[in-house]
Structures are given as structure tokens and as C-alpha cells.
XYZ file of C-alpha atoms in Angstrom:
604
model
C -0.135 45.774 -17.339
C 3.517 45.268 -18.350
C 4.387 48.807 -17.232
C 2.723 48.211 -13.864
C 4.750 45.004 -13.416
C 7.954 46.863 -14.325
C 7.176 49.551 -11.745
C 6.524 46.927 -9.060
C 9.777 45.086 -9.893
C 11.788 48.304 -9.819
C 10.279 49.240 -6.471
C 11.113 45.819 -5.064
C 14.676 45.807 -6.405
C 15.300 49.285 -5.003
C 13.838 48.310 -1.650
C 15.446 46.848 1.425
C 17.129 43.482 1.675
C 14.136 42.192 3.652
C 11.727 43.200 0.883
C 13.866 41.475 -1.745
C 14.188 38.385 0.428
C 10.424 38.277 1.064
C 9.599 38.715 -2.632
C 12.035 36.035 -3.826
C 10.828 33.488 -1.251
C 7.233 34.261 -2.129
C 7.665 34.086 -5.924
C 10.230 31.299 -6.239
C 9.372 29.057 -3.294
C 5.912 29.534 -1.791
C 3.814 30.307 -4.893
C 5.348 27.621 -7.181
C 5.134 24.865 -4.541
C 1.560 25.767 -3.582
C 0.599 25.959 -7.271
C 2.213 22.563 -7.975
C 0.325 21.014 -5.021
C -3.012 22.478 -6.131
C -2.582 21.554 -9.815
C -1.362 18.057 -8.897
C -4.330 17.529 -6.579
C -6.837 18.709 -9.186
C -5.290 16.534 -11.910
C -4.999 13.406 -9.750
C -8.459 13.903 -8.210
C -10.022 14.238 -11.664
C -8.226 11.101 -12.889
C -9.217 9.077 -9.805
C -12.857 10.160 -10.096
C -12.908 9.222 -13.788
C -11.365 5.789 -13.086
C -13.821 5.095 -10.248
C -16.800 6.076 -12.405
C -15.459 3.953 -15.247
C -15.094 0.927 -12.932
C -18.648 1.453 -11.640
C -19.874 1.753 -15.235
C -18.187 -1.532 -16.186
C -19.549 -3.326 -13.076
C -23.024 -2.077 -13.934
C -22.662 -3.136 -17.565
C -21.521 -6.641 -16.578
C -24.328 -6.997 -14.017
C -26.904 -5.925 -16.596
C -25.522 -8.388 -19.149
C -25.436 -11.226 -16.619
C -29.036 -10.619 -15.507
C -30.127 -10.615 -19.136
C -28.249 -13.860 -19.728
C -29.628 -15.532 -16.597
C -33.268 -14.618 -17.227
C -33.143 -15.465 -20.914
C -31.447 -18.752 -20.063
C -34.331 -19.666 -17.704
C -36.828 -18.698 -20.402
C -35.025 -20.902 -22.913
C -35.042 -23.779 -20.427
C -38.823 -23.481 -19.925
C -39.790 -23.046 -23.584
C -39.470 -26.766 -24.437
C -42.016 -27.521 -21.737
C -44.688 -25.119 -22.935
C -44.374 -26.287 -26.553
C -44.287 -29.965 -25.584
C -46.923 -31.719 -27.707
C -47.700 -34.339 -25.051
C -48.354 -31.637 -22.469
C -50.539 -29.606 -24.790
C -52.415 -32.762 -25.786
C -53.261 -33.374 -22.113
C -54.373 -29.742 -21.671
C -56.780 -29.838 -24.651
C -58.246 -33.245 -23.714
C -61.897 -33.567 -22.762
C -62.567 -34.061 -19.052
C -64.898 -36.961 -19.895
C -61.870 -38.899 -21.159
C -60.387 -38.942 -17.669
C -63.691 -39.479 -15.913
C -64.414 -42.611 -17.966
C -60.845 -43.915 -18.045
C -59.042 -43.752 -14.640
C -55.932 -45.230 -16.253
C -55.752 -42.327 -18.706
C -56.182 -39.935 -15.760
C -53.356 -41.667 -13.912
C -51.053 -41.509 -16.945
C -51.856 -37.833 -17.586
C -51.258 -36.886 -13.939
C -48.022 -38.863 -13.911
C -46.830 -37.191 -17.119
C -47.546 -33.729 -15.689
C -45.725 -34.573 -12.490
C -42.752 -35.948 -14.431
C -42.513 -32.810 -16.597
C -42.694 -30.513 -13.606
C -40.239 -32.438 -11.419
C -37.723 -32.574 -14.270
C -37.697 -28.768 -14.507
C -37.723 -28.184 -10.754
C -34.362 -29.976 -10.575
C -32.697 -27.136 -12.499
C -30.459 -24.908 -10.339
C -32.045 -21.566 -11.275
C -35.673 -22.692 -10.837
C -37.241 -22.828 -7.363
C -40.736 -24.136 -8.218
C -42.959 -24.853 -11.213
C -46.750 -24.342 -11.149
C -49.101 -25.393 -13.958
C -52.557 -23.827 -14.248
C -55.152 -25.823 -16.224
C -58.701 -25.210 -17.361
C -61.477 -25.742 -14.805
C -62.751 -28.729 -16.788
C -59.432 -30.549 -16.062
C -59.658 -29.968 -12.336
C -59.332 -33.715 -11.828
C -55.642 -33.385 -12.756
C -54.938 -30.815 -10.016
C -52.784 -31.990 -7.132
C -52.781 -28.545 -5.431
C -49.017 -28.697 -5.205
C -47.782 -28.162 -8.735
C -50.972 -28.351 -10.755
C -53.813 -25.908 -10.059
C -57.000 -24.721 -11.637
C -57.103 -21.386 -13.425
C -60.002 -20.487 -11.149
C -57.474 -20.275 -8.287
C -55.707 -17.347 -9.911
C -58.358 -15.622 -12.022
C -58.566 -12.770 -9.479
C -54.783 -12.248 -9.263
C -53.056 -9.206 -10.724
C -50.597 -11.262 -12.742
C -53.431 -13.163 -14.448
C -54.846 -9.882 -15.733
C -51.372 -8.715 -16.781
C -50.528 -11.748 -18.897
C -53.930 -11.806 -20.591
C -53.443 -8.151 -21.561
C -49.928 -8.877 -22.835
C -49.078 -9.603 -26.468
C -45.978 -11.589 -25.505
C -45.726 -15.311 -24.775
C -44.408 -14.694 -21.258
C -44.076 -11.929 -18.671
C -41.837 -11.264 -15.673
C -43.719 -10.460 -12.498
C -42.503 -9.223 -9.104
C -43.921 -10.640 -5.883
C -46.279 -7.660 -5.587
C -48.330 -9.050 -8.530
C -49.030 -12.355 -6.732
C -51.808 -10.781 -4.693
C -55.020 -12.716 -5.302
C -53.122 -15.902 -6.234
C -54.628 -18.677 -4.029
C -52.048 -21.307 -4.942
C -49.527 -20.266 -2.290
C -48.740 -23.095 0.127
C -47.747 -21.542 3.407
C -46.203 -24.689 4.908
C -43.964 -25.664 1.946
C -43.450 -22.553 -0.168
C -41.113 -19.639 0.421
C -42.866 -16.411 1.474
C -44.477 -14.714 -1.519
C -42.206 -11.686 -1.028
C -39.142 -13.928 -1.494
C -39.907 -15.001 -5.062
C -39.907 -13.584 -8.568
C -41.892 -15.353 -11.268
C -41.921 -15.855 -15.030
C -45.403 -16.652 -16.395
C -45.761 -18.438 -19.758
C -48.863 -18.835 -21.916
C -49.530 -22.367 -23.178
C -51.489 -22.268 -26.436
C -53.547 -24.827 -28.320
C -51.755 -27.162 -30.732
C -53.930 -26.053 -33.634
C -55.065 -22.577 -32.610
C -52.221 -20.372 -31.349
C -54.698 -17.689 -30.302
C -56.333 -20.027 -27.812
C -54.720 -20.259 -24.353
C -55.098 -23.699 -22.791
C -53.010 -23.150 -19.662
C -50.300 -21.180 -17.883
C -46.871 -22.169 -16.598
C -45.465 -20.242 -13.656
C -41.731 -20.558 -12.976
C -40.702 -19.199 -9.540
C -37.167 -17.921 -8.908
C -35.613 -17.138 -5.546
C -35.386 -13.371 -5.105
C -32.215 -13.845 -3.019
C -30.444 -15.222 -6.141
C -31.198 -11.998 -8.019
C -30.195 -9.859 -5.007
C -26.907 -11.767 -4.796
C -26.145 -10.799 -8.408
C -26.964 -7.157 -7.591
C -24.683 -7.186 -4.538
C -21.833 -8.588 -6.610
C -22.287 -5.631 -8.958
C -21.741 -3.020 -6.212
C -18.309 -1.721 -5.207
C -18.981 -0.665 -1.604
C -21.523 -1.194 1.160
C -22.984 2.275 0.529
C -23.803 1.545 -3.137
C -27.431 0.709 -3.896
C -28.591 -1.379 -6.854
C -32.137 -2.354 -7.666
C -34.446 -3.586 -10.436
C -37.801 -2.033 -11.213
C -40.292 -2.814 -13.946
C -41.944 -0.431 -16.376
C -44.732 0.222 -13.839
C -42.170 1.510 -11.311
C -42.530 -1.564 -9.056
C -39.264 -2.516 -7.304
C -38.534 -6.158 -8.182
C -35.380 -6.607 -6.075
C -32.915 -4.338 -4.272
C -29.666 -4.634 -2.318
C -31.043 -2.450 0.482
C -34.097 -0.478 1.487
C -34.734 2.265 -1.075
C -35.356 5.861 -0.134
C -35.170 7.523 -3.532
C -38.057 9.891 -4.316
C -40.479 9.365 -7.189
C -38.909 12.405 -8.900
C -36.012 10.260 -10.166
C -38.352 7.889 -12.037
C -38.280 10.158 -15.072
C -34.470 10.038 -15.079
C -34.285 6.259 -15.662
C -33.707 4.604 -19.020
C -36.554 2.107 -19.534
C -36.539 2.308 -23.317
C -33.303 0.601 -24.451
C -30.169 -1.087 -23.169
C -27.973 2.021 -23.419
C -26.611 2.994 -20.006
C -27.877 6.399 -18.879
C -25.842 8.468 -16.405
C -27.284 11.098 -14.051
C -26.351 13.003 -10.889
C -29.214 13.141 -8.365
C -29.553 14.582 -4.878
C -31.750 12.974 -2.235
C -31.780 13.714 1.490
C -28.837 16.054 0.937
C -26.630 13.283 -0.536
C -25.390 13.377 -4.126
C -25.546 10.103 -6.064
C -24.097 8.969 -9.380
C -27.087 7.223 -10.980
C -26.820 4.576 -13.719
C -29.832 2.988 -15.405
C -30.471 0.678 -18.344
C -33.137 -1.652 -19.667
C -32.157 -5.307 -19.143
C -32.178 -6.836 -22.609
C -34.973 -9.339 -23.219
C -37.068 -8.037 -20.292
C -39.181 -5.053 -19.289
C -36.980 -4.567 -16.219
C -34.772 -1.552 -15.625
C -31.513 -1.998 -13.677
C -30.578 1.016 -11.544
C -27.403 1.704 -9.529
C -26.928 4.641 -7.146
C -23.357 5.324 -5.995
C -22.693 8.106 -3.471
C -20.364 10.696 -4.980
C -18.552 10.703 -1.637
C -17.511 7.080 -2.352
C -16.372 7.991 -5.859
C -14.331 10.901 -4.501
C -13.020 9.027 -1.469
C -9.581 8.425 -2.954
C -9.472 12.012 -4.196
C -10.138 13.179 -0.625
C -7.140 11.163 0.536
C -5.051 12.866 -2.140
C -6.402 16.202 -0.904
C -5.033 15.377 2.539
C -1.565 14.914 1.055
C -1.936 18.132 -0.952
C -3.080 19.968 2.177
C -0.081 18.644 4.111
C 2.182 19.742 1.245
C 0.691 23.235 1.161
C 0.808 23.513 4.960
C 4.441 22.383 4.981
C 5.259 24.925 2.269
C 3.584 27.737 4.204
C 5.367 26.720 7.411
C 8.705 26.527 5.594
C 8.002 29.942 4.077
C 7.165 31.451 7.483
C 10.206 29.853 9.136
C 12.366 31.130 6.281
C 10.902 34.613 6.727
C 11.478 34.461 10.467
C 15.103 33.432 10.041
C 15.587 35.988 7.288
C 14.012 38.688 9.468
C 16.334 37.819 12.354
C 19.381 38.115 10.085
C 18.287 41.294 8.301
C 17.404 42.905 11.657
C 21.015 42.427 12.739
C 22.253 43.770 9.411
C 19.949 46.781 9.664
C 21.160 47.527 13.188
C 24.757 47.177 12.079
C 24.079 49.421 9.068
C 22.390 52.003 11.315
C 25.372 51.955 13.642
C 27.677 52.424 10.656
C 25.673 55.497 9.664
C 26.275 56.824 13.180
C 30.009 56.355 12.611
C 29.708 58.949 9.844
C 28.329 61.331 12.477
C 31.179 60.554 14.858
C 29.187 58.297 17.208
C 31.456 55.286 17.459
C 29.791 52.778 19.803
C 30.070 48.981 19.843
C 26.973 46.776 19.311
C 27.027 45.152 22.725
C 23.263 44.389 22.795
C 23.377 42.050 19.749
C 24.070 38.386 20.390
C 26.789 37.197 18.031
C 26.751 33.745 16.444
C 29.361 31.619 14.715
C 28.475 32.711 11.171
C 29.176 35.473 8.666
C 26.894 37.998 10.386
C 28.416 37.272 13.802
C 31.900 37.676 12.320
C 30.957 41.081 10.853
C 29.512 42.281 14.160
C 32.616 41.095 16.006
C 34.831 42.878 13.462
C 32.795 46.055 13.794
C 32.917 45.901 17.612
C 36.666 45.340 17.488
C 37.153 48.333 15.202
C 34.760 50.502 17.218
C 36.534 49.633 20.500
C 39.898 50.209 18.889
C 38.846 53.600 17.570
C 37.392 54.502 20.949
C 40.703 53.599 22.652
C 42.655 55.711 20.181
C 40.313 58.633 20.691
C 40.713 58.379 24.451
C 44.497 58.261 24.043
C 44.325 61.352 21.882
C 42.250 63.143 24.488
C 44.626 62.210 27.330
C 47.929 62.751 25.657
C 47.005 65.558 23.255
C 49.739 64.360 21.003
C 49.546 65.124 17.333
C 50.861 61.718 16.449
C 47.996 60.013 18.218
C 45.580 62.365 16.542
C 47.013 61.492 13.136
C 46.930 57.799 13.992
C 43.319 58.078 15.046
C 42.397 59.883 11.835
C 44.279 57.283 9.848
C 42.389 54.450 11.540
C 39.103 56.289 11.071
C 39.884 56.786 7.394
C 40.299 53.034 7.014
C 36.672 52.514 7.914
C 34.553 53.536 4.981
C 30.918 53.274 6.108
C 29.632 53.114 2.532
C 32.060 50.347 1.700
C 31.142 48.292 4.777
C 27.419 48.847 4.250
C 27.560 47.721 0.617
C 29.732 44.777 1.608
C 27.188 43.727 4.238
C 24.415 44.007 1.657
C 26.376 41.924 -0.843
C 27.356 39.205 1.645
C 23.853 38.944 3.062
C 22.359 38.768 -0.453
C 24.889 36.117 -1.424
C 24.182 34.103 1.754
C 20.423 34.199 1.134
C 20.630 33.514 -2.560
C 23.103 30.656 -2.196
C 20.391 28.291 -0.946
C 18.038 29.497 -3.654
C 20.607 28.681 -6.317
C 21.034 25.247 -4.781
C 17.322 24.691 -5.019
C 17.299 26.034 -8.575
C 20.092 23.597 -9.486
C 18.139 20.682 -8.056
C 14.892 21.752 -9.733
C 16.618 22.268 -13.092
C 18.298 18.848 -12.860
C 15.010 17.273 -11.878
C 13.152 19.027 -14.705
C 15.727 17.932 -17.293
C 15.769 14.425 -15.817
C 12.011 14.018 -16.177
C 11.949 15.745 -19.549
C 14.293 13.059 -20.864
C 12.569 10.280 -18.893
C 9.145 11.113 -20.289
C 10.308 11.653 -23.838
C 8.254 9.191 -25.877
C 9.043 10.073 -29.527
C 11.419 7.135 -29.855
C 12.385 3.976 -28.001
C 16.103 4.672 -28.389
C 18.445 7.597 -27.750
C 22.161 8.130 -28.213
C 24.569 6.983 -25.516
C 25.505 10.657 -25.175
C 21.908 11.576 -24.234
C 21.607 8.596 -21.892
C 24.803 9.645 -20.047
C 23.424 13.183 -19.776
C 20.221 11.719 -18.323
C 22.225 9.742 -15.741
C 24.244 12.849 -14.795
C 21.061 14.775 -13.972
C 19.832 11.915 -11.799
C 23.217 11.449 -10.109
C 23.604 15.170 -9.267
C 20.274 15.087 -7.401
C 21.121 11.883 -5.512
C 24.605 13.137 -4.677
C 23.158 16.293 -3.080
C 20.663 14.120 -1.216
C 23.441 11.974 0.265
C 25.767 14.859 1.128
C 28.083 14.596 -1.908
C 29.350 11.230 -0.658
C 29.095 9.634 -4.103
C 31.349 9.742 -7.146
C 30.388 8.978 -10.740
C 33.066 8.233 -13.337
C 32.071 8.050 -17.019
C 34.756 6.627 -19.292
C 33.125 6.078 -22.661
C 35.126 6.696 -25.867
C 33.863 9.654 -27.894
C 33.426 7.515 -30.996
C 30.790 5.417 -29.155
C 28.664 8.323 -27.859
C 26.563 8.551 -31.029
C 25.486 4.880 -30.966
C 21.946 4.043 -29.871
C 20.753 2.616 -26.576
C 17.179 1.975 -25.336
C 15.890 5.017 -23.500
C 16.178 5.007 -19.646
C 18.543 2.053 -19.470
C 21.464 3.364 -17.426
C 19.574 5.379 -14.786
C 17.828 2.384 -13.103
C 21.186 0.588 -12.969
C 22.854 3.580 -11.297
C 19.888 3.823 -8.931
C 20.319 0.149 -7.938
C 24.032 0.729 -7.346
C 23.253 3.639 -5.006
C 20.215 2.277 -3.181
C 21.135 -1.395 -2.804
C 24.913 -1.290 -3.074
C 26.559 1.863 -1.721
C 23.849 2.968 0.740
C 23.971 -0.425 2.485
C 27.655 0.100 3.303
C 28.482 1.253 6.813
C 30.237 4.438 5.610
C 27.500 5.162 2.969
C 30.034 6.477 0.460
C 31.229 4.973 -2.773
C 32.014 5.127 -6.465
C 30.175 4.207 -9.630
C 32.008 3.733 -12.909
C 30.412 3.598 -16.360
C 32.646 2.513 -19.231
C 32.228 0.885 -22.614
C 34.057 -0.949 -25.371
C 33.228 -2.146 -28.863
C 33.929 -5.605 -30.184
C 33.151 -5.826 -33.919
C 29.349 -5.260 -34.192
C 28.658 -5.372 -30.459
C 28.932 -2.649 -27.818
C 29.333 -3.655 -24.174
C 28.585 -1.023 -21.530
C 29.696 -1.744 -17.957
C 28.102 -0.213 -14.833
C 30.142 -1.177 -11.773
C 30.068 -0.053 -8.147
C 32.013 -0.693 -4.961
C 28.889 -1.399 -2.892
C 28.144 -4.470 -0.790
C 27.545 -6.655 -3.851
C 25.147 -9.621 -3.881
C 25.227 -13.180 -2.654
C 25.989 -15.967 -5.128
C 22.408 -17.253 -4.977
C 20.987 -13.826 -5.887
C 23.591 -13.377 -8.632
C 22.456 -16.652 -10.222
C 18.830 -15.494 -9.972
C 19.728 -12.247 -11.756
C 21.565 -14.147 -14.505
C 18.582 -16.450 -15.042
C 16.203 -13.490 -15.297
C 14.443 -14.222 -12.015
C 13.296 -11.389 -9.735
C 14.882 -11.666 -6.267
C 12.739 -10.770 -3.265
C 15.126 -8.059 -2.071
C 18.420 -6.377 -2.828
C 19.734 -5.736 -6.355
C 17.393 -6.062 -9.278
C 13.662 -6.437 -9.100
C 11.107 -5.481 -11.695
C 13.287 -2.602 -13.056
C 16.155 -4.825 -14.233
C 13.768 -7.412 -15.632
C 11.976 -4.753 -17.677
C 15.265 -3.334 -19.040
C 16.455 -6.803 -20.034
C 13.105 -7.592 -21.709
C 13.075 -4.272 -23.600
C 16.559 -4.877 -25.002
C 15.656 -8.411 -26.095
C 12.408 -7.193 -27.656
C 14.212 -4.461 -29.616
C 17.309 -6.370 -30.720
C 16.870 -10.114 -30.077
C 17.568 -12.688 -27.382
C 21.353 -12.558 -27.877
C 21.375 -9.060 -26.351
C 20.448 -7.907 -22.851
C 21.883 -7.719 -19.326
C 24.463 -9.867 -17.567
C 25.797 -9.669 -14.005
C 29.060 -10.530 -12.279
C 31.048 -9.775 -9.123
C 33.896 -7.276 -9.411
C 37.217 -6.836 -7.649
C 35.872 -3.849 -5.679
C 33.440 -6.083 -3.796
C 30.415 -4.703 -5.608
C 28.387 -5.709 -8.667
C 29.037 -5.126 -12.368
C 26.099 -4.984 -14.788
C 27.033 -5.631 -18.441
C 24.731 -4.238 -21.132
C 25.186 -5.946 -24.526
C 23.839 -3.984 -27.507
C 24.226 -4.117 -31.299
C 26.442 -1.350 -32.716
C 23.711 0.759 -34.337
C 24.620 4.360 -34.942
C 21.932 7.027 -34.458
C 20.578 8.347 -37.752
């Protein structure tokens, strides 16, 4: 493999200028930029997808916990009622007691009504129904108190009698056969969810003496589910262990095949990817603690990857721009090398004695145009001398012509053209390499996390990398002067302290000047155990009000400062104490001077 690569490189290096130019642009511009765009997109897309899934997971977890809390809270509120001794005493009383004593009947009915109305006032409870034995039918008001005979054919009645628990949660579908629904005063059956409690005998816990039905508004549960979704396309629902949908944020269309993918055994959150109707969903499911309900959330993967798709658009634009820049570069390079090739071919004809000017090539005001003009001048001059020799037949003219011809060495000119063209092409590449190297070193130092502090020497080096990039960006209109004594270069400074200050000087000071040119000076001095570093510029400076805000540690809305300066100041104070940090003052140049006060700690 290595030998094959060597052969390819040798073939390229021995090839034409165009081949070299094409290869260098392809390997050092197009491929790296495209690769960086693709790798960046894949990394960012993966991170965004993970963060979105994590947020959905947390929303689901909180919703599940809140539902568990809400339902268990309602259960706890109702428990005192079903264990109330007075209530159970009424329910086990003999019907003859009430038939013989109307006052006792009145008191019992009033007590039941009082109990029920007290609980119906609670925010989470819509309505309370009490079901009593047929023998106590005289207590029934057919509003809150009913006979068990009214519900003995309902599905929920069979469910609770087959249950070993003291209460069950039932969806509206189980209310079929319940004849206690009051059409004129009650919500539609489909709009409620109920909790049914067994009421047992005072002395025999195996004997059921009545049932308490607590109705909840389904819309309250749906509201909780909606709050747990992140977008309008997310679907969240609750289903019980029988697969009955209790409540949902929207109409469900998931097939029965996903039922086996749900976690109805414990409160661990189960994650799955399912496909239905051609759409991929991220499915979360978990048992709601304290219930037999399973909470399910289905989030379209397209929603999860929405932000990643936006990043893909930027990556696509970057790749497209790179390809276009590559093609434009090739086109311009081809136009230049075509002229060089034609000039080289004409020079080879000079060796054969065919001395003709390149009149069909359009000359431009650049190095190539200058070479063509020089060649045309020499060719025309030679042609004139040859014509003079032919007309006059003088030996002197012949010698002069030969002398002029001898001055033109085709090999020399051809190699010179090759060298100049190569230098012209490679000059921009070197400029790019310089910028990329500075940028790479800048970020390498910026992202260095082994220690909070570096030497002043390293920090100055970091600033120089940043400044060289910015100076190229602004057409070398900036000047950086570093005047720090050598004996102070090995003292420590918090990492990435100077660069944000230089950036502020450029962006908010110098670049706001009309001429957009200026100077930045970094100097330092030591006073006993304190080192003061000064960063001053000749920019537009700041108003007195903003200067006071900077001194007081406030973040101005615009101009110098902002979050960057506040963070630097806070880092210094955190590392060394409140007596150290940043200070600000006007300078005689019209700009701003930032003073960094640090303890004189030498790097170990």
C-alpha cells in the first residue's frame, strides 16, 4: 500500500503544473473541509439527538411520578372515609332500625350526605358515590347514595369483587352496566375516571358492606399528559393491564403489536423504537407506581432529529460552498495554467526557430500578463532584428541577432515560468496553512484543561495566535505590542485571560473607529507581591456611565465588557481572593485600559 502511494505521489510530482495544482487543492482544501463538515455534522447531530431523548426521558419520568403522586394522594384522601367508624356503623345497621325510627333514618341520611359533600369539595375529586346493601335502600337519595343492585351488572362491580386489593382504578369503559349515571347533572361517562373502594365490616374485614366510588375528571389527567409532551406531534397515553386506554392526548393509531413492548411490570422506564404507518417513534413506557396503569409516550424520531436536520442544512451549505470554491479555484487555475502552457509551447517553438508573438492571448495586469508581454516584446524585437539582417545582409546585424537570440534561453524561461506559477499558486495555500496552524494552536491552548493557570509566557503566545488571525481578517490594520519584562514571563495567570480582553479591544474599540485601524499594547509591572498587567487600546473608549458599570462588576447592555469580562473577574477572585481581579480606566489615547491584578506566584 505504501509503495502504491509513493508511486502515485511521484507520478503527481512529475506531472504538469495543472495536475499538481489539482492534487493540492483536492487534498489540502476540498477533502479536509468536506471531512470536517461531515464529522462535525455527525458529532453535533448525535449530541443533539441524545440531549433531546434525555429531555423526553426526564419529562416522561416527571409525568409518571406526578401521576403516581396525584392518584395516591386522592386514595389517601378517601381512605379516612371508608374506615370511618360512624359510616361503617350506618352500613351494618339493620333496616328495621330506620323503618321504626324516622329520626334515626334522618340522622343517618344526613351523616352520609355530610361525609360525601365534605369530600366532593376537594379539588381533585369530581363526584362521590356510595353504594349500600339492598336492605338499606331507604338511605338512597339516587344522587350520591345508591343501592348495590343498581351496579351489580356492571363490569367494574365484577372487577372489584375479583380483586384482592382494597381499591381499583377503572377507566370509563368499565362503567357499562352502571345504572347510577345521571344524564342531566353528571359529566358524560366517557369523561370520567373512577377509583372504587371496598368498605368492609367493622368486625369482619372479609365482609364487604358497601362500595365508595370516587370520580375524577378525565380532562385533568389528559392535561397532565399534555404537559409531559414536548411538541404537538408527541403522543402520551395511559392504559391498564388489560390494554384498555384510560386517557390519551390524541387519538391513538398504534397497532396491537406494540402491546408486548410496554413495561407493565415495574416502574423502570423501558425504551423502544417502533414503526407504525411508515413513521418511526421513540417509545417510552413504565408502570405508574401504586397503580396497575402503564404510562406510554410515543415521540416521532423526526421531532427528535429536527435540530440535527437543521445542522445538516448548515453542513450541506458548507460542503456545497467548499465544492464551489474548489471548482472556481480549478477554473481560475486552469485559465492561468492554459496561458502558461501556451507560452511554454511557444517557447519550445523558439528552439525550432519559429519566433512568433502570442497575439491571441489576452494579457492582464498580473505576473502572467507581464511574462506574456515580455515574451511578445522579445519575440517582436528578435523578428525585427531578423528582418534587418535579411534586408541589409550585414554581418554585424547577424551577430547582433545571434547575440539577442542567445540571451533567450527557452529552458531557463520555461523553468522560471513554472517556478513563478507554482509560487503564485502556493502563496495562498501557505496563507491558509498559516491561518489554520494559528487557529489550531489557539484552540489547543484554549481547550487545555489540565490546569486552571498557565505562565504569562504561554498566555502571551495564546494571544499572539489569536491576534495573527484577526489581523489577517482585518487586512493587517492592527498592531499588537507586548512589553512584558522577561523576569515576569514565568509567573502564573488564569488560563484564557488576555485573549478576551484583546478581543474586546478589537471588536468594541478599534473596529468602531472610522478608520478601523489601531494599536493594542500589553505591558506589566511588579509591585512587591503583586503583578499588574495592563491591556490598553486606542479605540473609541467607553462612556463614563459604562466605565462605572464595569468597575462595579455590572454587565453593560452593549459595548465593552459583557459576560466575558465578568467571568474573567470572577475566576480571578475565586482563585486568589476578592482583592484581585479586573479594573478599568480611560487612557490618554482615547481608548480603554484594563488592569489585571494578580498575586506574584511563580509557575512550579
